[in-house]
């Protein structure tokens, strides 16, 4: 971590999030139980047929299935919130390949980073997927910063969360 360029990472996150002034809400219009607080969780598992179809589509667009799921989630967030630019959290592994023996190290290396998707000017599906994949690669490379430092690069106050939703993609059998 000490060998990483923190200023370069902060600059990239500022470029990504500098104009983000509030978290993207999940506005479903569904009634909330009186006094209900905290988080909600939705777990979705795909059968082998759907997984094969998603894999085929991902190969066609030269992205990962995770990118497809992230784009679908961001599109839903945009539709429900009415916002053309959405931000949500995504978990990244945090195990950099350049660290010798990292695959045998014990402990959590994960981090949660913000993902921003901009639907302004209605870009094509291929452009959205390509941009999302590129941003995820760079975001993962700059994901060594603590989330609090990443949030400082946005226009969101420190006492407000950077995102209201978190997408966790698990691809093990």
Coordinates of N, CA and C in Angstrom, one line a residue:
X1 N 0.8 -1.2 0.0 CA 0.0 0.0 0.0 C 0.9 1.3 0.0
X2 N 2.0 1.2 0.7 CA 2.8 2.4 0.8 C 3.5 2.7 -0.5
X3 N 3.6 1.7 -1.4 CA 4.2 2.0 -2.7 C 3.2 2.6 -3.7
X4 N 1.9 2.6 -3.4 CA 0.9 3.1 -4.3 C 1.0 4.6 -4.4
X5 N 0.6 5.2 -5.5 CA 0.5 6.6 -5.7 C -0.8 7.1 -5.2
X6 N -0.9 7.6 -4.0 CA -2.2 8.0 -3.4 C -2.7 9.3 -4.0
X7 N -1.8 10.2 -4.4 CA -2.3 11.4 -5.1 C -2.9 11.2 -6.5
X8 N -2.3 10.2 -7.2 CA -2.9 9.8 -8.5 C -4.2 9.2 -8.3
X9 N -4.3 8.3 -7.3 CA -5.6 7.7 -7.0 C -6.7 8.7 -6.6
X10 N -6.3 9.6 -5.8 CA -7.3 10.6 -5.4 C -7.7 11.5 -6.5
X11 N -6.8 11.8 -7.4 CA -7.2 12.6 -8.6 C -8.1 11.8 -9.5
X12 N -7.9 10.5 -9.7 CA -8.8 9.7 -10.5 C -10.2 9.7 -9.9
X13 N -10.3 9.4 -8.6 CA -11.6 9.4 -7.9 C -12.3 10.8 -8.0
X14 N -11.5 11.8 -7.9 CA -12.1 13.2 -8.0 C -12.7 13.4 -9.4
X15 N -12.0 12.9 -10.4 CA -12.5 13.0 -11.7 C -13.8 12.3 -11.9
X16 N -13.8 11.1 -11.3 CA -15.0 10.2 -11.4 C -16.2 10.8 -10.6
X17 N -15.9 11.3 -9.4 CA -17.0 11.6 -8.4 C -17.1 13.0 -8.0
X18 N -16.3 13.9 -8.5 CA -16.3 15.3 -8.1 C -17.7 16.0 -8.3
X19 N -18.5 15.6 -9.3 CA -19.7 16.3 -9.5 C -20.9 15.5 -8.8
X20 N -20.6 14.4 -8.1 CA -21.7 13.6 -7.4 C -21.9 14.3 -6.1
X21 N -23.2 14.8 -5.9 CA -23.5 15.6 -4.7 C -24.4 14.9 -3.8
X22 N -24.9 13.7 -4.2 CA -25.8 12.9 -3.3 C -25.8 11.5 -3.7
X23 N -26.1 10.6 -2.7 CA -26.1 9.2 -3.1 C -27.4 8.9 -4.0
X24 N -27.3 7.9 -4.8 CA -28.5 7.6 -5.7 C -29.5 6.8 -4.8
X25 N -30.7 7.3 -4.6 CA -31.6 6.6 -3.8 C -32.3 5.5 -4.5
X26 N -32.7 4.5 -3.7 CA -33.5 3.4 -4.2 C -35.0 3.8 -3.9
X27 N -35.6 4.4 -4.9 CA -37.0 4.9 -4.7 C -38.0 4.0 -5.4
X28 N -38.4 3.0 -4.7 CA -39.3 2.0 -5.3 C -40.8 2.3 -5.2
X29 N -41.1 3.3 -4.3 CA -42.5 3.7 -4.1 C -43.2 2.7 -3.2
X30 N -42.5 1.6 -2.7 CA -43.2 0.7 -1.9 C -43.2 1.2 -0.4
X31 N -44.3 1.0 0.3 CA -44.4 1.5 1.7 C -43.4 0.8 2.6
X32 N -42.8 1.7 3.4 CA -41.8 1.2 4.4 C -42.6 1.0 5.7
X33 N -42.3 -0.1 6.4 CA -42.9 -0.4 7.7 C -42.6 0.7 8.6
X34 N -43.5 1.1 9.4 CA -43.4 2.2 10.4 C -42.1 1.9 11.3
X35 N -41.2 2.9 11.3 CA -40.0 2.8 12.1 C -39.0 1.8 11.6
X36 N -39.1 1.3 10.4 CA -38.1 0.4 9.8 C -36.9 1.1 9.5
X37 N -35.7 0.6 9.9 CA -34.4 1.2 9.5 C -33.5 0.1 9.2
X38 N -32.3 0.4 8.8 CA -31.3 -0.6 8.5 C -31.2 -1.0 7.1
X39 N -30.7 -2.1 6.8 CA -30.5 -2.5 5.4 C -31.5 -3.6 5.0
X40 N -31.6 -3.8 3.8 CA -32.4 -4.9 3.2 C -31.5 -5.7 2.3
X41 N -31.7 -6.9 2.1 CA -30.9 -7.8 1.3 C -31.7 -8.5 0.3
X42 N -31.2 -8.6 -0.9 CA -31.9 -9.5 -1.9 C -30.8 -10.3 -2.5
X43 N -31.0 -11.6 -2.4 CA -30.0 -12.6 -3.0 C -30.6 -13.2 -4.3
X44 N -29.9 -13.1 -5.4 CA -30.4 -13.7 -6.6 C -29.4 -14.7 -7.1
X45 N -29.9 -15.9 -7.5 CA -29.0 -16.9 -8.1 C -29.5 -17.2 -9.4
X46 N -28.6 -17.4 -10.4 CA -29.0 -17.8 -11.8 C -28.9 -19.2 -12.0
X47 N -29.8 -19.8 -12.7 CA -29.6 -21.2 -13.1 C -28.6 -21.3 -14.2
X48 N -28.2 -22.6 -14.6 CA -27.1 -22.8 -15.5 C -27.5 -22.2 -16.9
X49 N -28.8 -22.3 -17.3 CA -29.1 -21.8 -18.6 C -28.9 -20.3 -18.7
X50 N -29.4 -19.5 -17.7 CA -29.3 -18.1 -17.7 C -27.8 -17.7 -17.6
X51 N -27.1 -18.4 -16.8 CA -25.7 -18.2 -16.6 C -24.9 -18.3 -18.0
X52 N -25.3 -19.4 -18.7 CA -24.7 -19.6 -20.0 C -25.0 -18.5 -21.0
X53 N -26.3 -18.0 -21.0 CA -26.7 -16.9 -21.8 C -26.0 -15.6 -21.5
X54 N -25.8 -15.3 -20.2 CA -25.1 -14.1 -19.7 C -23.6 -14.2 -20.1
X55 N -23.1 -15.4 -20.0 CA -21.7 -15.6 -20.3 C -21.5 -15.4 -21.8
X56 N -22.4 -15.9 -22.6 CA -22.3 -15.7 -24.1 C -22.4 -14.2 -24.4
X57 N -23.3 -13.5 -23.8 CA -23.5 -12.1 -24.1 C -22.2 -11.3 -23.6
X58 N -21.7 -11.7 -22.5 CA -20.5 -11.0 -22.0 C -19.3 -11.2 -22.9
X59 N -19.1 -12.5 -23.4 CA -18.1 -12.7 -24.4 C -18.3 -11.9 -25.7
X60 N -19.5 -11.8 -26.1 CA -19.8 -11.0 -27.3 C -19.4 -9.6 -27.2
X61 N -19.6 -9.0 -26.0 CA -19.3 -7.6 -25.7 C -17.9 -7.4 -25.1
X62 N -17.2 -8.5 -24.9 CA -15.8 -8.5 -24.4 C -15.7 -7.9 -23.0
X63 N -16.7 -8.3 -22.2 CA -16.8 -7.8 -20.8 C -17.0 -9.0 -19.9
X64 N -17.1 -8.8 -18.6 CA -17.4 -9.9 -17.7 C -18.9 -9.9 -17.4
X65 N -19.4 -11.1 -16.9 CA -20.8 -11.2 -16.5 C -21.0 -10.2 -15.3
X66 N -20.1 -10.0 -14.5 CA -20.2 -9.0 -13.4 C -20.5 -7.6 -14.0
X67 N -19.9 -7.2 -15.1 CA -20.2 -5.9 -15.8 C -21.6 -5.9 -16.3
X68 N -22.1 -7.0 -16.8 CA -23.5 -7.0 -17.3 C -24.5 -6.8 -16.1
X69 N -24.2 -7.5 -15.0 CA -25.0 -7.4 -13.8 C -25.0 -5.9 -13.3
X70 N -23.8 -5.4 -13.2 CA -23.6 -4.0 -12.8 C -24.4 -3.0 -13.6
X71 N -24.3 -3.2 -14.9 CA -25.1 -2.3 -15.8 C -26.6 -2.5 -15.6
X72 N -27.0 -3.7 -15.5 CA -28.5 -3.9 -15.2 C -28.9 -3.2 -13.9
X73 N -28.1 -3.3 -12.9 CA -28.4 -2.7 -11.6 C -28.4 -1.2 -11.7
X74 N -27.4 -0.7 -12.4 CA -27.3 0.8 -12.6 C -28.5 1.3 -13.4
X75 N -29.0 0.5 -14.4 CA -30.1 0.9 -15.2 C -31.4 0.9 -14.3
X76 N -31.6 -0.1 -13.5 CA -32.7 -0.1 -12.5 C -32.6 1.1 -11.6
X77 N -31.4 1.4 -11.1 CA -31.3 2.6 -10.2 C -31.7 3.8 -10.9
X78 N -31.3 4.0 -12.1 CA -31.6 5.2 -12.9 C -33.1 5.3 -13.2
X79 N -33.7 4.1 -13.5 CA -35.2 4.1 -13.8 C -36.0 4.5 -12.5
X80 N -35.6 3.9 -11.4 CA -36.4 4.1 -10.1 C -36.1 5.4 -9.5
X81 N -34.9 5.9 -9.6 CA -34.5 7.2 -9.0 C -34.8 8.4 -9.9
X82 N -34.9 8.2 -11.2 CA -35.1 9.3 -12.2 C -33.8 10.0 -12.4
X83 N -32.7 9.5 -12.0 CA -31.4 10.2 -12.1 C -30.6 9.6 -13.3
X84 N -30.1 10.4 -14.2 CA -29.3 9.9 -15.4 C -27.9 9.4 -15.0
X85 N -27.4 9.9 -13.8 CA -26.1 9.5 -13.3 C -26.3 8.8 -12.0
X86 N -25.9 7.5 -11.9 CA -26.1 6.8 -10.7 C -24.8 6.3 -10.1
X87 N -24.8 6.1 -8.8 CA -23.6 5.6 -8.0 C -24.1 4.5 -7.1
X88 N -23.4 3.4 -7.1 CA -23.6 2.3 -6.1 C -22.3 1.7 -5.7
X89 N -22.3 0.9 -4.7 CA -21.0 0.3 -4.2 C -20.8 -1.1 -4.8
X90 N -19.6 -1.4 -5.1 CA -19.2 -2.8 -5.6 C -18.0 -3.3 -4.8
X91 N -18.1 -4.5 -4.4 CA -17.0 -5.1 -3.7 C -15.9 -5.6 -4.7
X92 N -14.6 -5.3 -4.5 CA -13.5 -5.8 -5.3 C -12.6 -6.6 -4.4
X93 N -11.9 -7.5 -5.1 CA -11.1 -8.5 -4.3 C -9.9 -7.9 -3.6
X94 N -9.3 -6.9 -4.2 CA -8.2 -6.3 -3.5 C -6.9 -7.1 -3.4
X95 N -6.8 -8.2 -4.1 CA -5.6 -9.0 -4.1 C -4.8 -8.7 -5.4
X96 N -3.9 -7.8 -5.4 CA -3.2 -7.4 -6.6 C -2.3 -8.5 -7.0
X97 N -2.3 -8.8 -8.3 CA -1.5 -9.9 -8.9 C 0.0 -9.6 -8.8
X98 N 0.4 -8.3 -8.7 CA 1.8 -8.0 -8.6 C 2.4 -8.2 -7.3
X99 N 1.6 -8.6 -6.3 CA 2.2 -9.0 -4.9 C 2.4 -10.5 -4.9
X100 N 3.7 -10.8 -4.8 CA 4.1 -12.2 -4.9 C 3.4 -13.0 -3.8
X101 N 2.8 -14.1 -4.2 CA 2.2 -15.0 -3.2 C 0.9 -14.6 -2.6
X102 N 0.3 -13.6 -3.2 CA -1.0 -13.0 -2.7 C -2.1 -14.0 -2.6
X103 N -2.1 -15.0 -3.5 CA -3.1 -16.0 -3.6 C -3.0 -16.9 -2.4
X104 N -1.9 -16.9 -1.7 CA -1.8 -17.8 -0.5 C -1.8 -17.1 0.8
X105 N -2.0 -15.8 0.8 CA -2.1 -15.0 2.0 C -3.4 -15.1 2.6
X106 N -3.4 -15.1 3.9 CA -4.7 -15.3 4.7 C -5.2 -13.9 5.1
X107 N -6.5 -13.8 5.0 CA -7.1 -12.6 5.5 C -8.0 -11.9 4.4
X108 N -8.7 -10.9 4.8 CA -9.6 -10.2 3.8 C -8.8 -9.1 3.1
X109 N -8.9 -9.1 1.8 CA -8.3 -8.1 1.0 C -9.3 -7.3 0.3
X110 N -10.6 -7.5 0.6 CA -11.6 -6.8 -0.2 C -11.7 -5.4 0.2
X111 N -12.3 -4.6 -0.7 CA -12.6 -3.2 -0.5 C -13.9 -3.0 -1.2
X112 N -14.6 -2.0 -0.8 CA -15.8 -1.6 -1.5 C -15.6 -0.2 -2.2
X113 N -15.8 -0.2 -3.5 CA -15.5 1.1 -4.2 C -16.8 1.5 -4.9
X114 N -16.9 2.8 -5.1 CA -18.1 3.3 -5.8 C -18.0 3.0 -7.3
X115 N -19.2 2.8 -7.9 CA -19.3 2.6 -9.3 C -20.3 3.7 -9.8
X116 N -19.8 4.5 -10.8 CA -20.7 5.5 -11.4 C -21.0 5.2 -12.8
X117 N -22.2 5.3 -13.2 CA -22.7 5.0 -14.6 C -23.5 6.2 -15.0
X118 N -23.2 6.7 -16.2 CA -23.8 7.9 -16.7 C -24.6 7.5 -17.9
X119 N -26.0 7.7 -17.8 CA -26.9 7.4 -18.9 C -27.2 8.6 -19.7
X120 N -26.6 9.7 -19.4 CA -26.8 11.0 -20.2 C -26.5 10.8 -21.7
X121 N -27.3 11.3 -22.5 CA -27.1 11.3 -24.0 C -27.3 9.9 -24.5
X122 N -27.9 9.0 -23.7 CA -28.3 7.6 -24.2 C -27.2 6.9 -25.0
X123 N -26.0 6.6 -24.4 CA -25.0 5.9 -25.1 C -25.5 4.5 -25.4
X124 N -24.9 3.9 -26.4 CA -25.3 2.5 -26.7 C -24.9 1.5 -25.6
X125 N -25.5 0.3 -25.7 CA -25.2 -0.7 -24.8 C -23.7 -1.1 -24.8
X126 N -23.2 -1.2 -26.0 CA -21.8 -1.6 -26.1 C -20.9 -0.5 -25.5
X127 N -21.2 0.8 -25.7 CA -20.4 1.9 -25.1 C -20.5 1.9 -23.6
X128 N -21.7 1.7 -23.1 CA -21.9 1.6 -21.6 C -21.1 0.5 -21.0
X129 N -21.2 -0.7 -21.6 CA -20.5 -1.9 -21.1 C -19.0 -1.6 -21.2
X130 N -18.5 -1.1 -22.3 CA -17.1 -0.9 -22.5 C -16.6 0.1 -21.4
X131 N -17.3 1.2 -21.3 CA -16.9 2.3 -20.3 C -17.0 1.7 -18.9
X132 N -18.0 1.0 -18.6 CA -18.1 0.4 -17.2 C -16.9 -0.5 -16.9
X133 N -16.6 -1.4 -17.9 CA -15.5 -2.3 -17.7 C -14.2 -1.5 -17.5
X134 N -13.9 -0.5 -18.3 CA -12.7 0.3 -18.2 C -12.7 1.0 -16.8
X135 N -13.8 1.6 -16.4 CA -13.8 2.2 -15.1 C -13.6 1.3 -14.0
X136 N -14.1 0.0 -14.1 CA -13.9 -1.0 -13.0 C -12.5 -1.4 -12.9
X137 N -11.8 -1.5 -14.0 CA -10.4 -1.9 -14.0 C -9.6 -0.8 -13.3
X138 N -9.8 0.5 -13.7 CA -9.1 1.6 -13.2 C -9.5 1.8 -11.7
X139 N -10.8 1.7 -11.4 CA -11.3 1.8 -10.1 C -10.7 0.8 -9.2
X140 N -10.6 -0.5 -9.6 CA -10.0 -1.5 -8.8 C -8.5 -1.2 -8.6
X141 N -7.8 -0.7 -9.6 CA -6.4 -0.4 -9.4 C -6.3 0.8 -8.4
X142 N -7.3 1.6 -8.3 CA -7.2 2.8 -7.3 C -8.1 2.5 -6.1
X143 N -8.5 1.2 -6.0 CA -9.4 0.8 -4.9 C -8.6 0.6 -3.6
X144 N -7.3 0.8 -3.6 CA -6.6 0.6 -2.3 C -6.8 1.7 -1.3
X145 N -7.4 2.8 -1.8 CA -7.7 3.9 -0.9 C -8.9 3.5 0.0
X146 N -8.9 3.9 1.3 CA -10.0 3.6 2.1 C -11.3 4.4 1.5
X147 N -12.4 3.8 1.7 CA -13.6 4.4 1.1 C -13.9 5.8 1.6
X148 N -13.5 6.1 2.9 CA -13.6 7.5 3.4 C -12.8 8.4 2.6
X149 N -11.6 8.1 2.2 CA -10.8 8.9 1.4 C -11.3 9.1 -0.1
X150 N -11.9 8.0 -0.6 CA -12.5 8.1 -1.9 C -13.7 9.0 -1.8
X151 N -14.5 8.9 -0.8 CA -15.7 9.8 -0.6 C -15.3 11.3 -0.6
X152 N -14.1 11.6 0.0 CA -13.6 13.0 0.1 C -13.4 13.6 -1.3
X153 N -13.3 12.7 -2.3 CA -13.1 13.2 -3.7 C -14.4 13.6 -4.3
X154 N -15.6 13.3 -3.7 CA -16.9 13.5 -4.2 C -17.4 14.8 -3.7
X155 N -18.6 15.2 -4.1 CA -19.3 16.4 -3.6 C -20.2 16.0 -2.4
X156 N -20.1 14.8 -1.9 CA -21.0 14.4 -0.8 C -20.4 14.6 0.5
X157 N -21.2 15.2 1.4 CA -20.7 15.5 2.8 C -20.2 14.2 3.5
X158 N -19.3 14.3 4.4 CA -18.7 13.1 5.0 C -19.7 12.4 5.9
X159 N -20.7 13.1 6.4 CA -21.7 12.5 7.3 C -22.8 11.8 6.5
X160 N -22.8 11.8 5.2 CA -23.7 11.2 4.3 C -23.0 10.1 3.6
X161 N -23.6 8.9 3.4 CA -23.0 7.8 2.7 C -22.8 8.2 1.2
X162 N -21.8 7.6 0.6 CA -21.6 7.8 -0.8 C -22.6 7.1 -1.7
X163 N -23.1 6.0 -1.2 CA -24.1 5.2 -2.0 C -25.1 4.6 -1.0
X164 N -26.2 4.3 -1.6 CA -27.3 3.7 -0.8 C -27.5 2.2 -1.1
X165 N -26.8 1.7 -2.2 CA -26.9 0.3 -2.5 C -25.6 -0.3 -2.8
X166 N -25.5 -1.5 -2.6 CA -24.2 -2.3 -2.7 C -24.5 -3.5 -3.6
X167 N -23.7 -3.7 -4.6 CA -23.9 -4.9 -5.4 C -22.7 -5.8 -5.2
X168 N -22.9 -7.0 -4.7 CA -21.9 -8.0 -4.5 C -22.1 -9.2 -5.5
X169 N -21.1 -9.4 -6.3 CA -21.2 -10.4 -7.4 C -20.3 -11.6 -6.9
X170 N -20.8 -12.7 -6.8 CA -20.1 -13.9 -6.4 C -20.1 -14.9 -7.6
X171 N -19.0 -15.3 -8.1 CA -19.0 -16.2 -9.3 C -18.4 -17.6 -9.1
X172 N -18.6 -18.0 -7.9 CA -18.1 -19.4 -7.6 C -19.3 -20.4 -7.7
X173 N -19.0 -21.6 -8.1 CA -20.2 -22.5 -8.3 C -21.0 -22.8 -7.0

